[in-house]
């Protein structure tokens, strides 16, 4: 399968691993946000939340596919 953006080869990552990683990062962000109320901790929790959402989006909408050339994941066509 080729990347629709650049035509490079796509590799498949484990969707289960992406879901587990994304969920773990989101849970960590929520726990950090609930435990500590300092500005730096809040900013870290927001950054972790964005990363977790990225992994979950990659797993569900991207199907786990990854382009080796342009370093992006194509969204699944549904």
mmCIF file with all atom_site columns, N, CA and C in Angstrom:
data_model
loop_
_atom_site.group_PDB
_atom_site.id
_atom_site.type_symbol
_atom_site.label_atom_id
_atom_site.label_alt_id
_atom_site.label_comp_id
_atom_site.label_asym_id
_atom_site.label_entity_id
_atom_site.label_seq_id
_atom_site.pdbx_PDB_ins_code
_atom_site.Cartn_x
_atom_site.Cartn_y
_atom_site.Cartn_z
_atom_site.occupancy
_atom_site.B_iso_or_equiv
_atom_site.pdbx_formal_charge
_atom_site.auth_seq_id
_atom_site.auth_comp_id
_atom_site.auth_asym_id
_atom_site.auth_atom_id
_atom_site.pdbx_PDB_model_num
ATOM 1   N N  . UNK A 1 1  ? 0.849   -1.175 0.000  1.00 0.00 ? 1  UNK A N  1
ATOM 2   C CA . UNK A 1 1  ? 0.000   0.000  0.000  1.00 0.00 ? 1  UNK A CA 1
ATOM 3   C C  . UNK A 1 1  ? 0.894   1.237  0.000  1.00 0.00 ? 1  UNK A C  1
ATOM 4   N N  . UNK A 1 2  ? 0.497   2.261  -0.763 1.00 0.00 ? 2  UNK A N  1
ATOM 5   C CA . UNK A 1 2  ? 1.287   3.483  -0.880 1.00 0.00 ? 2  UNK A CA 1
ATOM 6   C C  . UNK A 1 2  ? 0.575   4.662  -0.221 1.00 0.00 ? 2  UNK A C  1
ATOM 7   N N  . UNK A 1 3  ? 1.379   5.617  0.217  1.00 0.00 ? 3  UNK A N  1
ATOM 8   C CA . UNK A 1 3  ? 0.869   6.830  0.855  1.00 0.00 ? 3  UNK A CA 1
ATOM 9   C C  . UNK A 1 3  ? 0.153   7.692  -0.179 1.00 0.00 ? 3  UNK A C  1
ATOM 10  N N  . UNK A 1 4  ? -1.063  8.173  0.130  1.00 0.00 ? 4  UNK A N  1
ATOM 11  C CA . UNK A 1 4  ? -1.766  9.025  -0.828 1.00 0.00 ? 4  UNK A CA 1
ATOM 12  C C  . UNK A 1 4  ? -1.122  10.407 -0.982 1.00 0.00 ? 4  UNK A C  1
ATOM 13  N N  . UNK A 1 5  ? -0.323  10.840 -0.014 1.00 0.00 ? 5  UNK A N  1
ATOM 14  C CA . UNK A 1 5  ? 0.282   12.172 -0.081 1.00 0.00 ? 5  UNK A CA 1
ATOM 15  C C  . UNK A 1 5  ? 1.575   12.179 -0.898 1.00 0.00 ? 5  UNK A C  1
ATOM 16  N N  . UNK A 1 6  ? 2.479   11.223 -0.613 1.00 0.00 ? 6  UNK A N  1
ATOM 17  C CA . UNK A 1 6  ? 3.791   11.254 -1.262 1.00 0.00 ? 6  UNK A CA 1
ATOM 18  C C  . UNK A 1 6  ? 4.079   10.020 -2.110 1.00 0.00 ? 6  UNK A C  1
ATOM 19  N N  . UNK A 1 7  ? 3.267   8.978  -2.008 1.00 0.00 ? 7  UNK A N  1
ATOM 20  C CA . UNK A 1 7  ? 3.484   7.763  -2.783 1.00 0.00 ? 7  UNK A CA 1
ATOM 21  C C  . UNK A 1 7  ? 4.475   6.798  -2.164 1.00 0.00 ? 7  UNK A C  1
ATOM 22  N N  . UNK A 1 8  ? 4.946   7.095  -0.956 1.00 0.00 ? 8  UNK A N  1
ATOM 23  C CA . UNK A 1 8  ? 5.908   6.228  -0.277 1.00 0.00 ? 8  UNK A CA 1
ATOM 24  C C  . UNK A 1 8  ? 5.234   4.990  0.321  1.00 0.00 ? 8  UNK A C  1
ATOM 25  N N  . UNK A 1 9  ? 6.051   4.034  0.757  1.00 0.00 ? 9  UNK A N  1
ATOM 26  C CA . UNK A 1 9  ? 5.485   2.811  1.319  1.00 0.00 ? 9  UNK A CA 1
ATOM 27  C C  . UNK A 1 9  ? 4.884   3.044  2.713  1.00 0.00 ? 9  UNK A C  1
ATOM 28  N N  . UNK A 1 10 ? 3.786   2.366  2.992  1.00 0.00 ? 10 UNK A N  1
ATOM 29  C CA . UNK A 1 10 ? 3.146   2.434  4.297  1.00 0.00 ? 10 UNK A CA 1
ATOM 30  C C  . UNK A 1 10 ? 3.451   1.171  5.086  1.00 0.00 ? 10 UNK A C  1
ATOM 31  N N  . UNK A 1 11 ? 3.713   1.338  6.368  1.00 0.00 ? 11 UNK A N  1
ATOM 32  C CA . UNK A 1 11 ? 3.876   0.191  7.253  1.00 0.00 ? 11 UNK A CA 1
ATOM 33  C C  . UNK A 1 11 ? 2.752   0.221  8.271  1.00 0.00 ? 11 UNK A C  1
ATOM 34  N N  . UNK A 1 12 ? 2.447   -0.929 8.829  1.00 0.00 ? 12 UNK A N  1
ATOM 35  C CA . UNK A 1 12 ? 1.332   -1.028 9.773  1.00 0.00 ? 12 UNK A CA 1
ATOM 36  C C  . UNK A 1 12 ? 1.877   -1.160 11.191 1.00 0.00 ? 12 UNK A C  1
ATOM 37  N N  . UNK A 1 13 ? 1.413   -0.316 12.079 1.00 0.00 ? 13 UNK A N  1
ATOM 38  C CA . UNK A 1 13 ? 1.741   -0.399 13.505 1.00 0.00 ? 13 UNK A CA 1
ATOM 39  C C  . UNK A 1 13 ? 0.594   -1.117 14.206 1.00 0.00 ? 13 UNK A C  1
ATOM 40  N N  . UNK A 1 14 ? 0.868   -1.678 15.358 1.00 0.00 ? 14 UNK A N  1
ATOM 41  C CA . UNK A 1 14 ? -0.146  -2.400 16.117 1.00 0.00 ? 14 UNK A CA 1
ATOM 42  C C  . UNK A 1 14 ? -1.198  -1.430 16.639 1.00 0.00 ? 14 UNK A C  1
ATOM 43  N N  . UNK A 1 15 ? -2.446  -1.632 16.224 1.00 0.00 ? 15 UNK A N  1
ATOM 44  C CA . UNK A 1 15 ? -3.527  -0.744 16.673 1.00 0.00 ? 15 UNK A CA 1
ATOM 45  C C  . UNK A 1 15 ? -3.774  -0.918 18.158 1.00 0.00 ? 15 UNK A C  1
ATOM 46  N N  . UNK A 1 16 ? -3.650  -2.140 18.667 1.00 0.00 ? 16 UNK A N  1
ATOM 47  C CA . UNK A 1 16 ? -3.844  -2.379 20.101 1.00 0.00 ? 16 UNK A CA 1
ATOM 48  C C  . UNK A 1 16 ? -2.800  -1.618 20.916 1.00 0.00 ? 16 UNK A C  1
ATOM 49  N N  . UNK A 1 17 ? -1.558  -1.660 20.474 1.00 0.00 ? 17 UNK A N  1
ATOM 50  C CA . UNK A 1 17 ? -0.499  -0.944 21.188 1.00 0.00 ? 17 UNK A CA 1
ATOM 51  C C  . UNK A 1 17 ? -0.739  0.567  21.146 1.00 0.00 ? 17 UNK A C  1
ATOM 52  N N  . UNK A 1 18 ? -1.222  1.081  20.011 1.00 0.00 ? 18 UNK A N  1
ATOM 53  C CA . UNK A 1 18 ? -1.516  2.509  19.909 1.00 0.00 ? 18 UNK A CA 1
ATOM 54  C C  . UNK A 1 18 ? -2.657  2.912  20.840 1.00 0.00 ? 18 UNK A C  1
ATOM 55  N N  . UNK A 1 19 ? -3.698  2.064  20.937 1.00 0.00 ? 19 UNK A N  1
ATOM 56  C CA . UNK A 1 19 ? -4.828  2.348  21.823 1.00 0.00 ? 19 UNK A CA 1
ATOM 57  C C  . UNK A 1 19 ? -4.375  2.319  23.280 1.00 0.00 ? 19 UNK A C  1
ATOM 58  N N  . UNK A 1 20 ? -3.586  1.319  23.644 1.00 0.00 ? 20 UNK A N  1
ATOM 59  C CA . UNK A 1 20 ? -3.108  1.208  25.024 1.00 0.00 ? 20 UNK A CA 1
ATOM 60  C C  . UNK A 1 20 ? -2.216  2.403  25.374 1.00 0.00 ? 20 UNK A C  1
ATOM 61  N N  . UNK A 1 21 ? -1.317  2.768  24.477 1.00 0.00 ? 21 UNK A N  1
ATOM 62  C CA . UNK A 1 21 ? -0.425  3.901  24.729 1.00 0.00 ? 21 UNK A CA 1
ATOM 63  C C  . UNK A 1 21 ? -1.200  5.207  24.830 1.00 0.00 ? 21 UNK A C  1
ATOM 64  N N  . UNK A 1 22 ? -2.114  5.437  23.903 1.00 0.00 ? 22 UNK A N  1
ATOM 65  C CA . UNK A 1 22 ? -2.907  6.663  23.934 1.00 0.00 ? 22 UNK A CA 1
ATOM 66  C C  . UNK A 1 22 ? -3.779  6.765  25.161 1.00 0.00 ? 22 UNK A C  1
ATOM 67  N N  . UNK A 1 23 ? -4.406  5.648  25.540 1.00 0.00 ? 23 UNK A N  1
ATOM 68  C CA . UNK A 1 23 ? -5.250  5.650  26.742 1.00 0.00 ? 23 UNK A CA 1
ATOM 69  C C  . UNK A 1 23 ? -4.414  5.869  27.993 1.00 0.00 ? 23 UNK A C  1
ATOM 70  N N  . UNK A 1 24 ? -3.268  5.237  28.062 1.00 0.00 ? 24 UNK A N  1
ATOM 71  C CA . UNK A 1 24 ? -2.390  5.412  29.220 1.00 0.00 ? 24 UNK A CA 1
ATOM 72  C C  . UNK A 1 24 ? -1.907  6.841  29.371 1.00 0.00 ? 24 UNK A C  1
ATOM 73  N N  . UNK A 1 25 ? -1.556  7.455  28.258 1.00 0.00 ? 25 UNK A N  1
ATOM 74  C CA . UNK A 1 25 ? -1.108  8.842  28.308 1.00 0.00 ? 25 UNK A CA 1
ATOM 75  C C  . UNK A 1 25 ? -2.246  9.758  28.743 1.00 0.00 ? 25 UNK A C  1
ATOM 76  N N  . UNK A 1 26 ? -3.455  9.519  28.225 1.00 0.00 ? 26 UNK A N  1
ATOM 77  C CA . UNK A 1 26 ? -4.598  10.346 28.638 1.00 0.00 ? 26 UNK A CA 1
ATOM 78  C C  . UNK A 1 26 ? -4.917  10.168 30.112 1.00 0.00 ? 26 UNK A C  1
ATOM 79  N N  . UNK A 1 27 ? -4.865  8.945  30.622 1.00 0.00 ? 27 UNK A N  1
ATOM 80  C CA . UNK A 1 27 ? -5.120  8.705  32.048 1.00 0.00 ? 27 UNK A CA 1
ATOM 81  C C  . UNK A 1 27 ? -4.051  9.394  32.892 1.00 0.00 ? 27 UNK A C  1
ATOM 82  N N  . UNK A 1 28 ? -2.793  9.303  32.460 1.00 0.00 ? 28 UNK A N  1
ATOM 83  C CA . UNK A 1 28 ? -1.713  9.987  33.169 1.00 0.00 ? 28 UNK A CA 1
ATOM 84  C C  . UNK A 1 28 ? -1.903  11.488 33.189 1.00 0.00 ? 28 UNK A C  1
ATOM 85  N N  . UNK A 1 29 ? -2.368  12.043 32.081 1.00 0.00 ? 29 UNK A N  1
ATOM 86  C CA . UNK A 1 29 ? -2.617  13.485 32.021 1.00 0.00 ? 29 UNK A CA 1
ATOM 87  C C  . UNK A 1 29 ? -3.736  13.887 32.974 1.00 0.00 ? 29 UNK A C  1
ATOM 88  N N  . UNK A 1 30 ? -4.790  13.097 33.016 1.00 0.00 ? 30 UNK A N  1
ATOM 89  C CA . UNK A 1 30 ? -5.908  13.406 33.913 1.00 0.00 ? 30 UNK A CA 1
ATOM 90  C C  . UNK A 1 30 ? -5.481  13.294 35.369 1.00 0.00 ? 30 UNK A C  1
ATOM 91  N N  . UNK A 1 31 ? -4.722  12.257 35.695 1.00 0.00 ? 31 UNK A N  1
ATOM 92  C CA . UNK A 1 31 ? -4.247  12.097 37.076 1.00 0.00 ? 31 UNK A CA 1
ATOM 93  C C  . UNK A 1 31 ? -3.299  13.226 37.473 1.00 0.00 ? 31 UNK A C  1
ATOM 94  N N  . UNK A 1 32 ? -2.426  13.621 36.562 1.00 0.00 ? 32 UNK A N  1
ATOM 95  C CA . UNK A 1 32 ? -1.510  14.722 36.853 1.00 0.00 ? 32 UNK A CA 1
ATOM 96  C C  . UNK A 1 32 ? -2.273  16.022 37.050 1.00 0.00 ? 32 UNK A C  1
ATOM 97  N N  . UNK A 1 33 ? -3.271  16.244 36.229 1.00 0.00 ? 33 UNK A N  1
ATOM 98  C CA . UNK A 1 33 ? -4.069  17.459 36.339 1.00 0.00 ? 33 UNK A CA 1
ATOM 99  C C  . UNK A 1 33 ? -4.868  17.476 37.638 1.00 0.00 ? 33 UNK A C  1
ATOM 100 N N  . UNK A 1 34 ? -5.366  16.308 38.065 1.00 0.00 ? 34 UNK A N  1
ATOM 101 C CA . UNK A 1 34 ? -6.158  16.241 39.294 1.00 0.00 ? 34 UNK A CA 1
ATOM 102 C C  . UNK A 1 34 ? -5.288  16.330 40.544 1.00 0.00 ? 34 UNK A C  1
ATOM 103 N N  . UNK A 1 35 ? -4.040  15.834 40.464 1.00 0.00 ? 35 UNK A N  1
ATOM 104 C CA . UNK A 1 35 ? -3.195  15.762 41.656 1.00 0.00 ? 35 UNK A CA 1
ATOM 105 C C  . UNK A 1 35 ? -2.488  17.080 41.962 1.00 0.00 ? 35 UNK A C  1
ATOM 106 N N  . UNK A 1 36 ? -2.027  17.760 40.952 1.00 0.00 ? 36 UNK A N  1
ATOM 107 C CA . UNK A 1 36 ? -1.195  18.943 41.173 1.00 0.00 ? 36 UNK A CA 1
ATOM 108 C C  . UNK A 1 36 ? -1.840  20.131 40.458 1.00 0.00 ? 36 UNK A C  1
ATOM 109 N N  . UNK A 1 37 ? -1.904  21.246 41.150 1.00 0.00 ? 37 UNK A N  1
ATOM 110 C CA . UNK A 1 37 ? -2.526  22.434 40.581 1.00 0.00 ? 37 UNK A CA 1
ATOM 111 C C  . UNK A 1 37 ? -1.507  23.556 40.369 1.00 0.00 ? 37 UNK A C  1
ATOM 112 N N  . UNK A 1 38 ? -0.379  23.205 39.804 1.00 0.00 ? 38 UNK A N  1
ATOM 113 C CA . UNK A 1 38 ? 0.612   24.217 39.477 1.00 0.00 ? 38 UNK A CA 1
ATOM 114 C C  . UNK A 1 38 ? 0.569   24.425 37.964 1.00 0.00 ? 38 UNK A C  1
ATOM 115 N N  . UNK A 1 39 ? 0.994   25.580 37.504 1.00 0.00 ? 39 UNK A N  1
ATOM 116 C CA . UNK A 1 39 ? 0.919   25.912 36.084 1.00 0.00 ? 39 UNK A CA 1
ATOM 117 C C  . UNK A 1 39 ? 1.731   24.938 35.226 1.00 0.00 ? 39 UNK A C  1
ATOM 118 N N  . UNK A 1 40 ? 2.942   24.596 35.658 1.00 0.00 ? 40 UNK A N  1
ATOM 119 C CA . UNK A 1 40 ? 3.783   23.692 34.877 1.00 0.00 ? 40 UNK A CA 1
ATOM 120 C C  . UNK A 1 40 ? 3.140   22.317 34.752 1.00 0.00 ? 40 UNK A C  1
ATOM 121 N N  . UNK A 1 41 ? 2.538   21.833 35.834 1.00 0.00 ? 41 UNK A N  1
ATOM 122 C CA . UNK A 1 41 ? 1.872   20.535 35.786 1.00 0.00 ? 41 UNK A CA 1
ATOM 123 C C  . UNK A 1 41 ? 0.648   20.586 34.876 1.00 0.00 ? 41 UNK A C  1
ATOM 124 N N  . UNK A 1 42 ? -0.065  21.691 34.885 1.00 0.00 ? 42 UNK A N  1
ATOM 125 C CA . UNK A 1 42 ? -1.228  21.824 34.006 1.00 0.00 ? 42 UNK A CA 1
ATOM 126 C C  . UNK A 1 42 ? -0.809  21.834 32.538 1.00 0.00 ? 42 UNK A C  1
ATOM 127 N N  . UNK A 1 43 ? 0.268   22.553 32.236 1.00 0.00 ? 43 UNK A N  1
ATOM 128 C CA . UNK A 1 43 ? 0.745   22.583 30.853 1.00 0.00 ? 43 UNK A CA 1
ATOM 129 C C  . UNK A 1 43 ? 1.244   21.211 30.406 1.00 0.00 ? 43 UNK A C  1
ATOM 130 N N  . UNK A 1 44 ? 1.908   20.493 31.317 1.00 0.00 ? 44 UNK A N  1
ATOM 131 C CA . UNK A 1 44 ? 2.358   19.139 31.007 1.00 0.00 ? 44 UNK A CA 1
ATOM 132 C C  . UNK A 1 44 ? 1.171   18.217 30.773 1.00 0.00 ? 44 UNK A C  1
ATOM 133 N N  . UNK A 1 45 ? 0.133   18.346 31.589 1.00 0.00 ? 45 UNK A N  1
ATOM 134 C CA . UNK A 1 45 ? -1.056  17.515 31.428 1.00 0.00 ? 45 UNK A CA 1
ATOM 135 C C  . UNK A 1 45 ? -1.753  17.813 30.101 1.00 0.00 ? 45 UNK A C  1
ATOM 136 N N  . UNK A 1 46 ? -1.798  19.056 29.692 1.00 0.00 ? 46 UNK A N  1
ATOM 137 C CA . UNK A 1 46 ? -2.403  19.409 28.410 1.00 0.00 ? 46 UNK A CA 1
ATOM 138 C C  . UNK A 1 46 ? -1.597  18.807 27.262 1.00 0.00 ? 46 UNK A C  1
ATOM 139 N N  . UNK A 1 47 ? -0.262  18.902 27.341 1.00 0.00 ? 47 UNK A N  1
ATOM 140 C CA . UNK A 1 47 ? 0.587   18.323 26.298 1.00 0.00 ? 47 UNK A CA 1
ATOM 141 C C  . UNK A 1 47 ? 0.416   16.802 26.234 1.00 0.00 ? 47 UNK A C  1
ATOM 142 N N  . UNK A 1 48 ? 0.358   16.143 27.386 1.00 0.00 ? 48 UNK A N  1
ATOM 143 C CA . UNK A 1 48 ? 0.139   14.700 27.411 1.00 0.00 ? 48 UNK A CA 1
ATOM 144 C C  . UNK A 1 48 ? -1.229  14.335 26.853 1.00 0.00 ? 48 UNK A C  1
ATOM 145 N N  . UNK A 1 49 ? -2.231  15.144 27.147 1.00 0.00 ? 49 UNK A N  1
ATOM 146 C CA . UNK A 1 49 ? -3.565  14.900 26.607 1.00 0.00 ? 49 UNK A CA 1
ATOM 147 C C  . UNK A 1 49 ? -3.597  14.981 25.092 1.00 0.00 ? 49 UNK A C  1
ATOM 148 N N  . UNK A 1 50 ? -2.890  15.952 24.540 1.00 0.00 ? 50 UNK A N  1
ATOM 149 C CA . UNK A 1 50 ? -2.817  16.081 23.084 1.00 0.00 ? 50 UNK A CA 1
ATOM 150 C C  . UNK A 1 50 ? -2.099  14.877 22.478 1.00 0.00 ? 50 UNK A C  1
ATOM 151 N N  . UNK A 1 51 ? -1.015  14.432 23.107 1.00 0.00 ? 51 UNK A N  1
ATOM 152 C CA . UNK A 1 51 ? -0.297  13.258 22.609 1.00 0.00 ? 51 UNK A CA 1
ATOM 153 C C  . UNK A 1 51 ? -1.164  12.005 22.673 1.00 0.00 ? 51 UNK A C  1
ATOM 154 N N  . UNK A 1 52 ? -1.896  11.833 23.766 1.00 0.00 ? 52 UNK A N  1
ATOM 155 C CA . UNK A 1 52 ? -2.773  10.672 23.889 1.00 0.00 ? 52 UNK A CA 1
ATOM 156 C C  . UNK A 1 52 ? -3.865  10.677 22.844 1.00 0.00 ? 52 UNK A C  1
ATOM 157 N N  . UNK A 1 53 ? -4.446  11.839 22.603 1.00 0.00 ? 53 UNK A N  1
ATOM 158 C CA . UNK A 1 53 ? -5.476  11.967 21.573 1.00 0.00 ? 53 UNK A CA 1
ATOM 159 C C  . UNK A 1 53 ? -4.901  11.651 20.195 1.00 0.00 ? 53 UNK A C  1
ATOM 160 N N  . UNK A 1 54 ? -3.659  12.062 19.942 1.00 0.00 ? 54 UNK A N  1
ATOM 161 C CA . UNK A 1 54 ? -2.991  11.772 18.675 1.00 0.00 ? 54 UNK A CA 1
ATOM 162 C C  . UNK A 1 54 ? -2.851  10.262 18.462 1.00 0.00 ? 54 UNK A C  1
ATOM 163 N N  . UNK A 1 55 ? -2.405  9.537  19.486 1.00 0.00 ? 55 UNK A N  1
ATOM 164 C CA . UNK A 1 55 ? -2.251  8.088  19.371 1.00 0.00 ? 55 UNK A CA 1
ATOM 165 C C  . UNK A 1 55 ? -3.597  7.401  19.147 1.00 0.00 ? 55 UNK A C  1
ATOM 166 N N  . UNK A 1 56 ? -4.625  7.836  19.842 1.00 0.00 ? 56 UNK A N  1
ATOM 167 C CA . UNK A 1 56 ? -5.946  7.233  19.658 1.00 0.00 ? 56 UNK A CA 1
ATOM 168 C C  . UNK A 1 56 ? -6.499  7.532  18.264 1.00 0.00 ? 56 UNK A C  1
ATOM 169 N N  . UNK A 1 57 ? -6.289  8.747  17.764 1.00 0.00 ? 57 UNK A N  1
ATOM 170 C CA . UNK A 1 57 ? -6.724  9.084  16.413 1.00 0.00 ? 57 UNK A CA 1
ATOM 171 C C  . UNK A 1 57 ? -5.972  8.247  15.386 1.00 0.00 ? 57 UNK A C  1
ATOM 172 N N  . UNK A 1 58 ? -4.679  8.067  15.596 1.00 0.00 ? 58 UNK A N  1
ATOM 173 C CA . UNK A 1 58 ? -3.865  7.258  14.698 1.00 0.00 ? 58 UNK A CA 1
ATOM 174 C C  . UNK A 1 58 ? -4.367  5.821  14.678 1.00 0.00 ? 58 UNK A C  1
ATOM 175 N N  . UNK A 1 59 ? -4.739  5.299  15.837 1.00 0.00 ? 59 UNK A N  1
ATOM 176 C CA . UNK A 1 59 ? -5.195  3.911  15.909 1.00 0.00 ? 59 UNK A CA 1
ATOM 177 C C  . UNK A 1 59 ? -6.552  3.723  15.245 1.00 0.00 ? 59 UNK A C  1
ATOM 178 N N  . UNK A 1 60 ? -7.486  4.636  15.483 1.00 0.00 ? 60 UNK A N  1
ATOM 179 C CA . UNK A 1 60 ? -8.851  4.438  14.992 1.00 0.00 ? 60 UNK A CA 1
ATOM 180 C C  . UNK A 1 60 ? -9.067  4.993  13.586 1.00 0.00 ? 60 UNK A C  1
ATOM 181 N N  . UNK A 1 61 ? -8.698  6.236  13.346 1.00 0.00 ? 61 UNK A N  1
ATOM 182 C CA . UNK A 1 61 ? -8.942  6.833  12.028 1.00 0.00 ? 61 UNK A CA 1
ATOM 183 C C  . UNK A 1 61 ? -7.834  6.525  11.035 1.00 0.00 ? 61 UNK A C  1
ATOM 184 N N  . UNK A 1 62 ? -6.614  6.396  11.518 1.00 0.00 ? 62 UNK A N  1
ATOM 185 C CA . UNK A 1 62 ? -5.489  6.106  10.629 1.00 0.00 ? 62 UNK A CA 1
ATOM 186 C C  . UNK A 1 62 ? -5.276  4.635  10.402 1.00 0.00 ? 62 UNK A C  1
ATOM 187 N N  . UNK A 1 63 ? -5.955  3.788  11.162 1.00 0.00 ? 63 UNK A N  1
ATOM 188 C CA . UNK A 1 63 ? -5.839  2.345  10.982 1.00 0.00 ? 63 UNK A CA 1
ATOM 189 C C  . UNK A 1 63 ? -4.481  1.780  11.348 1.00 0.00 ? 63 UNK A C  1
ATOM 190 N N  . UNK A 1 64 ? -3.636  2.563  11.990 1.00 0.00 ? 64 UNK A N  1
ATOM 191 C CA . UNK A 1 64 ? -2.306  2.093  12.366 1.00 0.00 ? 64 UNK A CA 1
ATOM 192 C C  . UNK A 1 64 ? -1.285  2.219  11.248 1.00 0.00 ? 64 UNK A C  1
ATOM 193 N N  . UNK A 1 65 ? -1.655  2.769  10.101 1.00 0.00 ? 65 UNK A N  1
ATOM 194 C CA . UNK A 1 65 ? -0.727  2.899  8.975  1.00 0.00 ? 65 UNK A CA 1
ATOM 195 C C  . UNK A 1 65 ? 0.201   4.084  9.181  1.00 0.00 ? 65 UNK A C  1
ATOM 196 N N  . UNK A 1 66 ? 1.454   3.953  8.699  1.00 0.00 ? 66 UNK A N  1
ATOM 197 C CA . UNK A 1 66 ? 2.475   4.974  8.880  1.00 0.00 ? 66 UNK A CA 1
ATOM 198 C C  . UNK A 1 66 ? 3.310   5.050  7.615  1.00 0.00 ? 66 UNK A C  1
ATOM 199 N N  . UNK A 1 67 ? 3.516   6.247  7.075  1.00 0.00 ? 67 UNK A N  1
ATOM 200 C CA . UNK A 1 67 ? 4.336   6.437  5.879  1.00 0.00 ? 67 UNK A CA 1
ATOM 201 C C  . UNK A 1 67 ? 5.794   6.612  6.296  1.00 0.00 ? 67 UNK A C  1
ATOM 202 N N  . UNK A 1 68 ? 6.671   5.844  5.677  1.00 0.00 ? 68 UNK A N  1
ATOM 203 C CA . UNK A 1 68 ? 8.083   5.920  6.029  1.00 0.00 ? 68 UNK A CA 1
ATOM 204 C C  . UNK A 1 68 ? 8.776   7.135  5.410  1.00 0.00 ? 68 UNK A C  1
ATOM 205 N N  . UNK A 1 69 ? 8.210   7.689  4.348  1.00 0.00 ? 69 UNK A N  1
ATOM 206 C CA . UNK A 1 69 ? 8.864   8.816  3.678  1.00 0.00 ? 69 UNK A CA 1
ATOM 207 C C  . UNK A 1 69 ? 8.455   10.165 4.257  1.00 0.00 ? 69 UNK A C  1
ATOM 208 N N  . UNK A 1 70 ? 7.143   10.438 4.321  1.00 0.00 ? 70 UNK A N  1
ATOM 209 C CA . UNK A 1 70 ? 6.712   11.760 4.793  1.00 0.00 ? 70 UNK A CA 1
ATOM 210 C C  . UNK A 1 70 ? 6.417   11.770 6.296  1.00 0.00 ? 70 UNK A C  1
ATOM 211 N N  . UNK A 1 71 ? 6.575   10.638 6.983  1.00 0.00 ? 71 UNK A N  1
ATOM 212 C CA . UNK A 1 71 ? 6.429   10.516 8.449  1.00 0.00 ? 71 UNK A CA 1
ATOM 213 C C  . UNK A 1 71 ? 5.062   10.961 8.943  1.00 0.00 ? 71 UNK A C  1
ATOM 214 N N  . UNK A 1 72 ? 4.018   10.573 8.239  1.00 0.00 ? 72 UNK A N  1
ATOM 215 C CA . UNK A 1 72 ? 2.662   10.913 8.621  1.00 0.00 ? 72 UNK A CA 1
ATOM 216 C C  . UNK A 1 72 ? 1.780   9.678  8.494  1.00 0.00 ? 72 UNK A C  1
ATOM 217 N N  . UNK A 1 73 ? 0.596   9.751  9.055  1.00 0.00 ? 73 UNK A N  1
ATOM 218 C CA . UNK A 1 73 ? -0.346  8.643  8.863  1.00 0.00 ? 73 UNK A CA 1
ATOM 219 C C  . UNK A 1 73 ? -1.516  9.145  8.021  1.00 0.00 ? 73 UNK A C  1
ATOM 220 N N  . UNK A 1 74 ? -1.869  8.382  6.998  1.00 0.00 ? 74 UNK A N  1
ATOM 221 C CA . UNK A 1 74 ? -3.015  8.777  6.177  1.00 0.00 ? 74 UNK A CA 1
ATOM 222 C C  . UNK A 1 74 ? -4.302  8.405  6.893  1.00 0.00 ? 74 UNK A C  1
ATOM 223 N N  . UNK A 1 75 ? -5.291  9.270  6.831  1.00 0.00 ? 75 UNK A N  1
ATOM 224 C CA . UNK A 1 75 ? -6.584  8.961  7.434  1.00 0.00 ? 75 UNK A CA 1
ATOM 225 C C  . UNK A 1 75 ? -7.304  7.933  6.580  1.00 0.00 ? 75 UNK A C  1
ATOM 226 N N  . UNK A 1 76 ? -7.919  6.992  7.258  1.00 0.00 ? 76 UNK A N  1
ATOM 227 C CA . UNK A 1 76 ? -8.623  5.930  6.541  1.00 0.00 ? 76 UNK A CA 1
ATOM 228 C C  . UNK A 1 76 ? -9.803  6.512  5.782  1.00 0.00 ? 76 UNK A C  1
ATOM 229 N N  . UNK A 1 77 ? -10.024 6.003  4.599  1.00 0.00 ? 77 UNK A N  1
ATOM 230 C CA . UNK A 1 77 ? -11.167 6.466  3.793  1.00 0.00 ? 77 UNK A CA 1
ATOM 231 C C  . UNK A 1 77 ? -12.375 5.660  4.171  1.00 0.00 ? 77 UNK A C  1
ATOM 232 N N  . UNK A 1 78 ? -13.387 6.328  4.737  1.00 0.00 ? 78 UNK A N  1
ATOM 233 C CA . UNK A 1 78 ? -14.605 5.633  5.170  1.00 0.00 ? 78 UNK A CA 1
ATOM 234 C C  . UNK A 1 78 ? -15.805 6.259  4.544  1.00 0.00 ? 78 UNK A C  1
#
